[in-house]
Amino acid sequence: GAVVSQHPSRVICKSGTSVKIECRSLDFQATTMFWYRQFPKQSLMLMATSNEGSKATYEQGVEKDKFLINHASLTLSTLTVTSAHPEDSSFYICSAGTSGVPNEQFFGPGTRLTVL
Amino acid sequence: SQQGEEDPQALSIQEGENATMNCSYKTSINNLQWYRQNSGRGLVHLILIRSNEREKHSGRLRVTLDTSKKSSSLLITASRAADTASYFCAPISETSYDKVIFGPGTSLSVIP
C-alpha cells in the first residue's frame, strides 16, 4: 500500500525557536495533505488542509501565522511551528490524499515535538 | 468532511480473549482504514477495507464493513498484552480532498 513518511519522528527544541516537519508521500502523488495535532490522551484534531500550489486552509482556532504550511510539490508538505512554546508540545500527524483513481488517503506515523 | 466515531471508548479484556470495536461514519466512503496507536507513539496502519468489500483478514485481525449501516468493526482474536493501545478508524471519502475528522478512538487494555 501507499506510504506516507514524516521527518523527523521526534524533535526537542528550545522555546522561541522554529521547527519544520516534513510529510512525504513516497510512492504516489498527493494533491491534498492534511495536518493533525494530538495532545496526550486525546484524539487527533485537524489543523489544516494543504493543497499543492495553493494556500492552506486552516481550521477554526488554528493560527496560520504560527503554523506555516507549504505544499510545494505533489510529494511534500511541510509544517513549520514558528516561535515554538511549551504549549505547542504535541504529536503532529499528516495524511496525504492521491489525485488518481481510485482516490486514496494515508496517514503518516507522526512527529513528536517537545518544546523546552 | 468525513467523521469516524469509535465505540466503545474503552475496553478492558483478559489476555486470550477477543476484542471487538466498532466504527460508525456519516457519508459514503471509498475505503475505511484502522490504525493502532500505542501510548506516546505514532499511528500504525493495520488494515484497509474498500467499500466493495465486506470482510477482510490480516493475521489476528478481522475487519467487517457494512456500507448500508455505515459501520465497520475490528475484531482482534486471541488478544495479547501487546495489543494494548488506542485504535482509530479513518473513513476515507470518495474524494481524496475530503478531510477526516477523528473520533475519540477505542482504548483497549489487555490484562495479562
mmCIF file with all atom_site columns, C-alpha atoms in Angstrom, chain A residues 10 31-32 34 36 38 41-44 46 49 51 59 91 93 97-99 102-110 112, chain B residues 30-31 33 35 37 39-43 45 48 50 88 90 92-105:
data_model
loop_
_atom_site.group_PDB
_atom_site.id
_atom_site.type_symbol
_atom_site.label_atom_id
_atom_site.label_alt_id
_atom_site.label_comp_id
_atom_site.label_asym_id
_atom_site.label_entity_id
_atom_site.label_seq_id
_atom_site.pdbx_PDB_ins_code
_atom_site.Cartn_x
_atom_site.Cartn_y
_atom_site.Cartn_z
_atom_site.occupancy
_atom_site.B_iso_or_equiv
_atom_site.pdbx_formal_charge
_atom_site.auth_seq_id
_atom_site.auth_comp_id
_atom_site.auth_asym_id
_atom_site.auth_atom_id
_atom_site.pdbx_PDB_model_num
ATOM 1  C CA . ARG A 1 10  ? 10.947  13.231 17.267 1.00 0.00 ? 10  ARG A CA 1
ATOM 2  C CA . THR A 1 31  ? -2.640  16.810 -4.316 1.00 0.00 ? 31  THR A CA 1
ATOM 3  C CA . THR A 1 32  ? -4.003  17.216 -0.814 1.00 0.00 ? 32  THR A CA 1
ATOM 4  C CA . PHE A 1 34  ? -3.779  17.215 5.957  1.00 0.00 ? 34  PHE A CA 1
ATOM 5  C CA . TYR A 1 36  ? -3.348  16.961 12.580 1.00 0.00 ? 36  TYR A CA 1
ATOM 6  C CA . GLN A 1 38  ? -2.724  15.264 19.030 1.00 0.00 ? 38  GLN A CA 1
ATOM 7  C CA . LYS A 1 41  ? -4.560  11.124 25.787 1.00 0.00 ? 41  LYS A CA 1
ATOM 8  C CA . GLN A 1 42  ? -6.658  12.938 23.198 1.00 0.00 ? 42  GLN A CA 1
ATOM 9  C CA . SER A 1 43  ? -7.738  12.175 19.676 1.00 0.00 ? 43  SER A CA 1
ATOM 10 C CA . LEU A 1 44  ? -6.327  13.696 16.512 1.00 0.00 ? 44  LEU A CA 1
ATOM 11 C CA . LEU A 1 46  ? -7.393  18.531 12.241 1.00 0.00 ? 46  LEU A CA 1
ATOM 12 C CA . THR A 1 49  ? -5.711  21.185 4.722  1.00 0.00 ? 49  THR A CA 1
ATOM 13 C CA . ASN A 1 51  ? -3.290  21.785 -1.379 1.00 0.00 ? 51  ASN A CA 1
ATOM 14 C CA . GLU A 1 59  ? -9.439  25.013 10.874 1.00 0.00 ? 59  GLU A CA 1
ATOM 15 C CA . PHE A 1 91  ? 2.168   14.924 18.313 1.00 0.00 ? 91  PHE A CA 1
ATOM 16 C CA . ILE A 1 93  ? 0.467   13.783 12.144 1.00 0.00 ? 93  ILE A CA 1
ATOM 17 C CA . GLY A 1 97  ? -4.578  12.069 -0.480 1.00 0.00 ? 97  GLY A CA 1
ATOM 18 C CA . THR A 1 98  ? -3.960  10.886 -4.013 1.00 0.00 ? 98  THR A CA 1
ATOM 19 C CA . SER A 1 99  ? -5.205  12.562 -7.121 1.00 0.00 ? 99  SER A CA 1
ATOM 20 C CA . PRO A 1 102 ? -9.093  5.314  -7.020 1.00 0.00 ? 102 PRO A CA 1
ATOM 21 C CA . ASN A 1 103 ? -8.795  8.131  -4.545 1.00 0.00 ? 103 ASN A CA 1
ATOM 22 C CA . GLU A 1 104 ? -6.731  7.154  -1.560 1.00 0.00 ? 104 GLU A CA 1
ATOM 23 C CA . GLN A 1 105 ? -5.627  8.801  1.647  1.00 0.00 ? 105 GLN A CA 1
ATOM 24 C CA . PHE A 1 106 ? -2.988  7.512  4.012  1.00 0.00 ? 106 PHE A CA 1
ATOM 25 C CA . PHE A 1 107 ? -1.603  8.698  7.332  1.00 0.00 ? 107 PHE A CA 1
ATOM 26 C CA . GLY A 1 108 ? 1.986   9.235  8.354  1.00 0.00 ? 108 GLY A CA 1
ATOM 27 C CA . PRO A 1 109 ? 3.434   7.867  11.606 1.00 0.00 ? 109 PRO A CA 1
ATOM 28 C CA . GLY A 1 110 ? 3.635   11.260 13.287 1.00 0.00 ? 110 GLY A CA 1
ATOM 29 C CA . ARG A 1 112 ? 6.585   14.183 18.445 1.00 0.00 ? 112 ARG A CA 1
ATOM 30 C CA . ASN B 2 30  ? -14.049 4.859  -0.816 1.00 0.00 ? 30  ASN B CA 1
ATOM 31 C CA . ASN B 2 31  ? -12.373 2.815  1.901  1.00 0.00 ? 31  ASN B CA 1
ATOM 32 C CA . GLN B 2 33  ? -8.764  2.172  7.497  1.00 0.00 ? 33  GLN B CA 1
ATOM 33 C CA . TYR B 2 35  ? -4.931  2.406  12.870 1.00 0.00 ? 35  TYR B CA 1
ATOM 34 C CA . GLN B 2 37  ? -1.524  3.900  18.403 1.00 0.00 ? 37  GLN B CA 1
ATOM 35 C CA . SER B 2 39  ? 0.831   5.209  24.192 1.00 0.00 ? 39  SER B CA 1
ATOM 36 C CA . GLY B 2 40  ? 3.141   8.050  23.202 1.00 0.00 ? 40  GLY B CA 1
ATOM 37 C CA . ARG B 2 41  ? 3.811   6.590  19.768 1.00 0.00 ? 41  ARG B CA 1
ATOM 38 C CA . GLY B 2 42  ? 2.663   7.261  16.222 1.00 0.00 ? 42  GLY B CA 1
ATOM 39 C CA . LEU B 2 43  ? -0.084  5.733  14.141 1.00 0.00 ? 43  LEU B CA 1
ATOM 40 C CA . HIS B 2 45  ? -1.651  1.261  9.787  1.00 0.00 ? 45  HIS B CA 1
ATOM 41 C CA . LEU B 2 48  ? -7.719  -1.122 4.803  1.00 0.00 ? 48  LEU B CA 1
ATOM 42 C CA . ARG B 2 50  ? -12.624 -0.989 0.443  1.00 0.00 ? 50  ARG B CA 1
ATOM 43 C CA . PHE B 2 88  ? -8.815  4.651  15.463 1.00 0.00 ? 88  PHE B CA 1
ATOM 44 C CA . ALA B 2 90  ? -10.400 6.555  9.370  1.00 0.00 ? 90  ALA B CA 1
ATOM 45 C CA . ILE B 2 92  ? -11.959 7.849  3.594  1.00 0.00 ? 92  ILE B CA 1
ATOM 46 C CA . SER B 2 93  ? -14.475 9.548  1.338  1.00 0.00 ? 93  SER B CA 1
ATOM 47 C CA . GLU B 2 94  ? -14.693 9.058  -2.370 1.00 0.00 ? 94  GLU B CA 1
ATOM 48 C CA . THR B 2 95  ? -12.826 12.307 -2.912 1.00 0.00 ? 95  THR B CA 1
ATOM 49 C CA . SER B 2 96  ? -9.203  12.470 -1.827 1.00 0.00 ? 96  SER B CA 1
ATOM 50 C CA . TYR B 2 97  ? -9.516  16.038 -0.662 1.00 0.00 ? 97  TYR B CA 1
ATOM 51 C CA . ASP B 2 98  ? -12.182 15.281 1.929  1.00 0.00 ? 98  ASP B CA 1
ATOM 52 C CA . LYS B 2 99  ? -10.813 15.668 5.431  1.00 0.00 ? 99  LYS B CA 1
ATOM 53 C CA . VAL B 2 100 ? -11.212 13.006 8.092  1.00 0.00 ? 100 VAL B CA 1
ATOM 54 C CA . ILE B 2 101 ? -12.475 14.029 11.493 1.00 0.00 ? 101 ILE B CA 1
ATOM 55 C CA . PHE B 2 102 ? -11.305 11.503 14.043 1.00 0.00 ? 102 PHE B CA 1
ATOM 56 C CA . GLY B 2 103 ? -13.366 10.161 16.879 1.00 0.00 ? 103 GLY B CA 1
ATOM 57 C CA . PRO B 2 104 ? -12.039 9.514  20.369 1.00 0.00 ? 104 PRO B CA 1
ATOM 58 C CA . GLY B 2 105 ? -10.747 6.087  19.475 1.00 0.00 ? 105 GLY B CA 1
#
